[in-house]
PDB file of C-alpha atoms in Angstrom:
ATOM      1  CA  MET X   1      29.169  43.675 -55.647  1.00 52.00           C
ATOM      2  CA  THR X   2      29.746  46.945 -53.856  1.00 51.00           C
ATOM      3  CA  GLU X   3      31.917  47.342 -50.807  1.00 51.00           C
ATOM      4  CA  SER X   4      28.942  48.110 -48.529  1.00 50.00           C
ATOM      5  CA  SER X   5      27.037  44.995 -49.613  1.00 48.00           C
ATOM      6  CA  GLN X   6      30.123  42.846 -48.994  1.00 49.00           C
ATOM      7  CA  ARG X   7      30.319  44.166 -45.415  1.00 48.00           C
ATOM      8  CA  ASN X   8      26.687  43.150 -44.780  1.00 50.00           C
ATOM      9  CA  ASN X   9      27.083  39.805 -46.509  1.00 51.00           C
ATOM     10  CA  PRO X  10      30.687  38.594 -46.189  1.00 50.00           C
ATOM     11  CA  THR X  11      30.030  35.312 -48.017  1.00 51.00           C
ATOM     12  CA  GLY X  12      29.316  37.249 -51.164  1.00 51.00           C
ATOM     13  CA  GLY X  13      26.031  35.408 -51.737  1.00 50.00           C
ATOM     14  CA  SER X  14      22.671  36.850 -52.568  1.00 50.00           C
ATOM     15  CA  GLY X  15      21.683  37.342 -48.921  1.00 50.00           C
ATOM     16  CA  ASP X  16      19.530  34.190 -48.630  1.00 49.00           C
ATOM     17  CA  LYS X  17      21.289  32.282 -45.851  1.00 50.00           C
ATOM     18  CA  SER X  18      18.878  29.303 -45.916  1.00 49.00           C
ATOM     19  CA  LEU X  19      20.260  27.991 -49.209  1.00 51.00           C
ATOM     20  CA  GLY X  20      23.346  26.549 -47.496  1.00 52.00           C
ATOM     21  CA  LYS X  21      21.349  24.554 -44.880  1.00 59.00           C
ATOM     22  CA  ARG X  22      18.978  21.683 -45.408  1.00 66.00           C
ATOM     23  CA  GLY X  23      15.903  21.134 -43.286  1.00 63.00           C
ATOM     24  CA  GLY X  24      16.453  23.999 -40.895  1.00 70.00           C
ATOM     25  CA  GLY X  25      18.046  23.020 -37.612  1.00 79.00           C
ATOM     26  CA  ASP X  26      18.832  20.014 -35.484  1.00 85.00           C
ATOM     27  CA  PRO X  27      17.182  16.847 -36.887  1.00 84.00           C
ATOM     28  CA  GLY X  28      16.140  15.829 -33.362  1.00 81.00           C
ATOM     29  CA  THR X  29      13.846  18.861 -33.068  1.00 83.00           C
ATOM     30  CA  ARG X  30      11.989  18.430 -36.348  1.00 86.00           C
ATOM     31  CA  GLY X  31       8.420  17.308 -35.853  1.00 88.00           C
ATOM     32  CA  ARG X  32       6.253  16.474 -32.832  1.00 88.00           C
ATOM     33  CA  THR X  33       6.101  13.513 -30.505  1.00 90.00           C
ATOM     34  CA  THR X  34       2.761  12.598 -28.962  1.00 93.00           C
ATOM     35  CA  ILE X  35       2.383  10.074 -26.163  1.00 96.00           C
ATOM     36  CA  ALA X  36      -0.920   8.250 -25.733  1.00 97.00           C
ATOM     37  CA  ASP X  37      -2.686   8.083 -22.378  1.00 97.00           C
ATOM     38  CA  GLY X  38      -2.334   4.290 -22.437  1.00 96.00           C
ATOM     39  CA  VAL X  39       1.447   4.498 -22.645  1.00 97.00           C
ATOM     40  CA  VAL X  40       1.629   6.657 -19.521  1.00 98.00           C
ATOM     41  CA  GLU X  41      -0.896   4.363 -17.786  1.00 97.00           C
ATOM     42  CA  LYS X  42       1.285   1.303 -18.453  1.00 97.00           C
ATOM     43  CA  ILE X  43       4.427   3.019 -17.172  1.00 98.00           C
ATOM     44  CA  ALA X  44       2.621   4.239 -14.046  1.00 98.00           C
ATOM     45  CA  GLY X  45       1.022   0.839 -13.421  1.00 97.00           C
ATOM     46  CA  MET X  46       4.350  -0.965 -13.596  1.00 97.00           C
ATOM     47  CA  ALA X  47       6.029   1.622 -11.359  1.00 98.00           C
ATOM     48  CA  ALA X  48       3.247   1.459  -8.745  1.00 98.00           C
ATOM     49  CA  ARG X  49       3.325  -2.351  -8.609  1.00 96.00           C
ATOM     50  CA  ASP X  50       7.065  -2.240  -7.865  1.00 96.00           C
ATOM     51  CA  VAL X  51       6.460  -0.524  -4.507  1.00 97.00           C
ATOM     52  CA  VAL X  52       6.588  -2.729  -1.406  1.00 97.00           C
ATOM     53  CA  GLY X  53       3.196  -2.712   0.314  1.00 97.00           C
ATOM     54  CA  VAL X  54       1.109  -2.478  -2.870  1.00 97.00           C
ATOM     55  CA  HIS X  55      -0.822  -5.726  -3.064  1.00 95.00           C
ATOM     56  CA  ALA X  56      -2.868  -4.994  -6.186  1.00 95.00           C
ATOM     57  CA  MET X  57      -4.202  -2.229  -8.395  1.00 95.00           C
ATOM     58  CA  GLY X  58      -7.839  -1.326  -8.951  1.00 92.00           C
ATOM     59  CA  SER X  59     -11.085  -1.796  -7.068  1.00 79.00           C
ATOM     60  CA  GLY X  60     -12.466  -5.202  -6.133  1.00 60.00           C
ATOM     61  CA  LEU X  61     -14.742  -5.297  -9.176  1.00 54.00           C
ATOM     62  CA  SER X  62     -12.032  -4.295 -11.635  1.00 47.00           C
ATOM     63  CA  ARG X  63      -9.679  -6.873 -10.105  1.00 44.00           C
ATOM     64  CA  THR X  64     -12.334  -9.583 -10.512  1.00 51.00           C
ATOM     65  CA  PHE X  65     -12.873  -8.746 -14.177  1.00 49.00           C
ATOM     66  CA  GLY X  66      -9.122  -8.342 -14.606  1.00 49.00           C
ATOM     67  CA  ALA X  67      -8.473 -11.816 -13.228  1.00 50.00           C
ATOM     68  CA  VAL X  68     -10.749 -13.282 -15.886  1.00 51.00           C
ATOM     69  CA  ARG X  69      -9.152 -11.106 -18.595  1.00 50.00           C
ATOM     70  CA  ASP X  70      -5.650 -12.169 -17.446  1.00 49.00           C
ATOM     71  CA  ARG X  71      -6.462 -15.789 -18.283  1.00 54.00           C
ATOM     72  CA  VAL X  72      -7.092 -14.858 -21.924  1.00 55.00           C
ATOM     73  CA  PRO X  73      -3.842 -14.965 -23.930  1.00 56.00           C
ATOM     74  CA  GLY X  74      -2.564 -11.413 -24.341  1.00 53.00           C
ATOM     75  CA  GLY X  75      -5.198 -10.107 -21.961  1.00 51.00           C
ATOM     76  CA  LYS X  76      -3.032  -9.151 -18.979  1.00 53.00           C
ATOM     77  CA  SER X  77      -3.601  -5.505 -18.161  1.00 81.00           C
ATOM     78  CA  VAL X  78      -0.988  -3.485 -16.317  1.00 88.00           C
ATOM     79  CA  THR X  79      -3.225  -0.427 -16.623  1.00 93.00           C
ATOM     80  CA  ARG X  80      -5.814  -1.749 -14.179  1.00 94.00           C
ATOM     81  CA  GLY X  81      -6.400   0.892 -11.500  1.00 95.00           C
ATOM     82  CA  VAL X  82      -4.601   3.637 -13.436  1.00 97.00           C
ATOM     83  CA  LYS X  83      -6.121   6.594 -15.276  1.00 97.00           C
ATOM     84  CA  ALA X  84      -3.910   9.165 -17.025  1.00 97.00           C
ATOM     85  CA  GLU X  85      -4.642  12.509 -18.614  1.00 97.00           C
ATOM     86  CA  VAL X  86      -1.825  13.479 -20.949  1.00 97.00           C
ATOM     87  CA  GLY X  87      -1.334  16.927 -22.413  1.00 96.00           C
ATOM     88  CA  GLU X  88       1.347  18.325 -24.674  1.00 93.00           C
ATOM     89  CA  SER X  89       3.963  18.588 -21.931  1.00 95.00           C
ATOM     90  CA  GLN X  90       2.252  17.461 -18.702  1.00 97.00           C
ATOM     91  CA  ALA X  91       0.460  14.445 -17.286  1.00 98.00           C
ATOM     92  CA  ALA X  92      -1.873  13.876 -14.333  1.00 98.00           C
ATOM     93  CA  LEU X  93      -2.543  10.416 -12.891  1.00 98.00           C
ATOM     94  CA  ASP X  94      -5.193   8.770 -10.733  1.00 98.00           C
ATOM     95  CA  LEU X  95      -4.291   5.422  -9.160  1.00 98.00           C
ATOM     96  CA  GLU X  96      -6.433   3.012  -7.184  1.00 97.00           C
ATOM     97  CA  ILE X  97      -4.460   0.597  -5.035  1.00 97.00           C
ATOM     98  CA  VAL X  98      -4.907  -2.195  -2.520  1.00 96.00           C
ATOM     99  CA  VAL X  99      -2.303  -2.232   0.240  1.00 97.00           C
ATOM    100  CA  ASP X 100      -1.035  -5.097   2.358  1.00 97.00           C
ATOM    101  CA  TYR X 101      -2.200  -5.175   5.971  1.00 97.00           C
ATOM    102  CA  GLY X 102       0.304  -3.733   8.409  1.00 96.00           C
ATOM    103  CA  VAL X 103       2.008  -1.225   6.112  1.00 97.00           C
ATOM    104  CA  ALA X 104       1.886   2.519   6.759  1.00 98.00           C
ATOM    105  CA  ILE X 105      -0.527   3.696   4.070  1.00 98.00           C
ATOM    106  CA  ALA X 106       0.895   7.233   3.998  1.00 98.00           C
ATOM    107  CA  ASP X 107       4.408   5.848   3.428  1.00 98.00           C
ATOM    108  CA  VAL X 108       3.236   3.485   0.673  1.00 98.00           C
ATOM    109  CA  ALA X 109       1.347   6.323  -1.028  1.00 98.00           C
ATOM    110  CA  ARG X 110       4.432   8.557  -0.875  1.00 98.00           C
ATOM    111  CA  ASP X 111       6.634   5.785  -2.281  1.00 98.00           C
ATOM    112  CA  VAL X 112       4.134   5.094  -5.074  1.00 98.00           C
ATOM    113  CA  ARG X 113       4.045   8.793  -5.992  1.00 98.00           C
ATOM    114  CA  GLU X 114       7.836   9.038  -6.043  1.00 98.00           C
ATOM    115  CA  ASN X 115       8.257   5.881  -8.121  1.00 98.00           C
ATOM    116  CA  VAL X 116       5.497   6.785 -10.593  1.00 98.00           C
ATOM    117  CA  VAL X 117       6.680  10.373 -11.074  1.00 98.00           C
ATOM    118  CA  ALA X 118      10.293   9.259 -11.597  1.00 98.00           C
ATOM    119  CA  ALA X 119       9.368   6.536 -14.098  1.00 98.00           C
ATOM    120  CA  VAL X 120       6.909   8.602 -16.141  1.00 98.00           C
ATOM    121  CA  GLU X 121       9.129  11.690 -16.286  1.00 98.00           C
ATOM    122  CA  ARG X 122      12.233   9.665 -17.156  1.00 98.00           C
ATOM    123  CA  MET X 123      10.583   7.608 -19.888  1.00 98.00           C
ATOM    124  CA  THR X 124       8.316  10.218 -21.469  1.00 97.00           C
ATOM    125  CA  GLY X 125       9.864  13.590 -20.698  1.00 96.00           C
ATOM    126  CA  LEU X 126       6.443  14.799 -19.530  1.00 97.00           C
ATOM    127  CA  GLU X 127       6.086  16.785 -16.312  1.00 98.00           C
ATOM    128  CA  VAL X 128       3.858  14.892 -13.878  1.00 98.00           C
ATOM    129  CA  VAL X 129       1.758  17.568 -12.177  1.00 98.00           C
ATOM    130  CA  GLU X 130      -0.149  15.273  -9.810  1.00 98.00           C
ATOM    131  CA  VAL X 131      -0.572  11.669  -8.757  1.00 98.00           C
ATOM    132  CA  ASN X 132      -3.818  11.087  -6.869  1.00 98.00           C
ATOM    133  CA  ILE X 133      -3.992   7.811  -4.972  1.00 98.00           C
ATOM    134  CA  ALA X 134      -7.150   6.138  -3.722  1.00 97.00           C
ATOM    135  CA  VAL X 135      -6.654   3.197  -1.363  1.00 97.00           C
ATOM    136  CA  SER X 136      -9.680   1.012  -2.054  1.00 96.00           C
ATOM    137  CA  ASP X 137      -8.882  -1.988   0.156  1.00 95.00           C
ATOM    138  CA  VAL X 138      -6.463  -3.628   2.582  1.00 96.00           C
ATOM    139  CA  LYS X 139      -5.346  -7.190   1.918  1.00 94.00           C
ATOM    140  CA  LEU X 140      -5.558  -9.106   5.204  1.00 93.00           C
ATOM    141  CA  PRO X 141      -3.129 -12.008   5.745  1.00 90.00           C
ATOM    142  CA  ASP X 142      -5.898 -14.617   6.087  1.00 86.00           C
ATOM    143  CA  GLU X 143      -7.920 -13.428   3.075  1.00 79.00           C
ATOM    144  CA  ASP X 144      -7.826 -15.295  -0.207  1.00 72.00           C
ATOM    145  CA  ASP X 145      -7.096 -13.199  -3.258  1.00 63.00           C
ATOM    146  CA  ASP X 146     -10.143 -12.241  -5.283  1.00 53.00           C
ATOM    147  CA  GLU X 147      -8.319 -13.632  -8.271  1.00 50.00           C
ATOM    148  CA  ASP X 148      -8.176 -17.104  -6.669  1.00 47.00           C
ATOM    149  CA  GLU X 149     -11.949 -17.040  -6.061  1.00 46.00           C
ATOM    150  CA  THR X 150     -12.558 -16.045  -9.659  1.00 45.00           C
ATOM    151  CA  GLU X 151     -10.339 -18.822 -10.909  1.00 49.00           C
ATOM    152  CA  GLN X 152     -12.337 -21.439  -8.944  1.00 49.00           C
ATOM    153  CA  ARG X 153     -15.665 -20.087 -10.222  1.00 50.00           C
ATOM    154  CA  VAL X 154     -14.567 -19.928 -13.847  1.00 58.00           C
ATOM    155  CA  GLN X 155     -13.014 -23.405 -14.110  1.00 53.00           C
TER     156      GLN X 155
END
């Protein structure tokens, strides 16, 4: 080996530096991770239900069908009232909620957004670009739950 080639390649090898490494880089960065829409919907649904003032998720019709589905073993759906669009690095969510009577809807919506964004970003690493909330009903104190009415009709 000449002196000039030793200066350019101090290890004295043939110049191919990849022979000493296997795989090429940090093992944690090899490959891709994809997250299904349903995964984000479940995380968002659980996070939204944790907020004080959220009585239920989904419209009246979806709650009625959901109440029947919940009675089937393994049929409980935490994604009711949640729709997610998941991209490679971002997610957008649409939530439909029912609030308890007497709560400040704007405050509940803000709290839901904060809780959902924190949970989804922490668990998935995705950037949540928007959380749209539709308040479809208010649960009055003297109203029976739709789920109770469904239970009586089905039995």
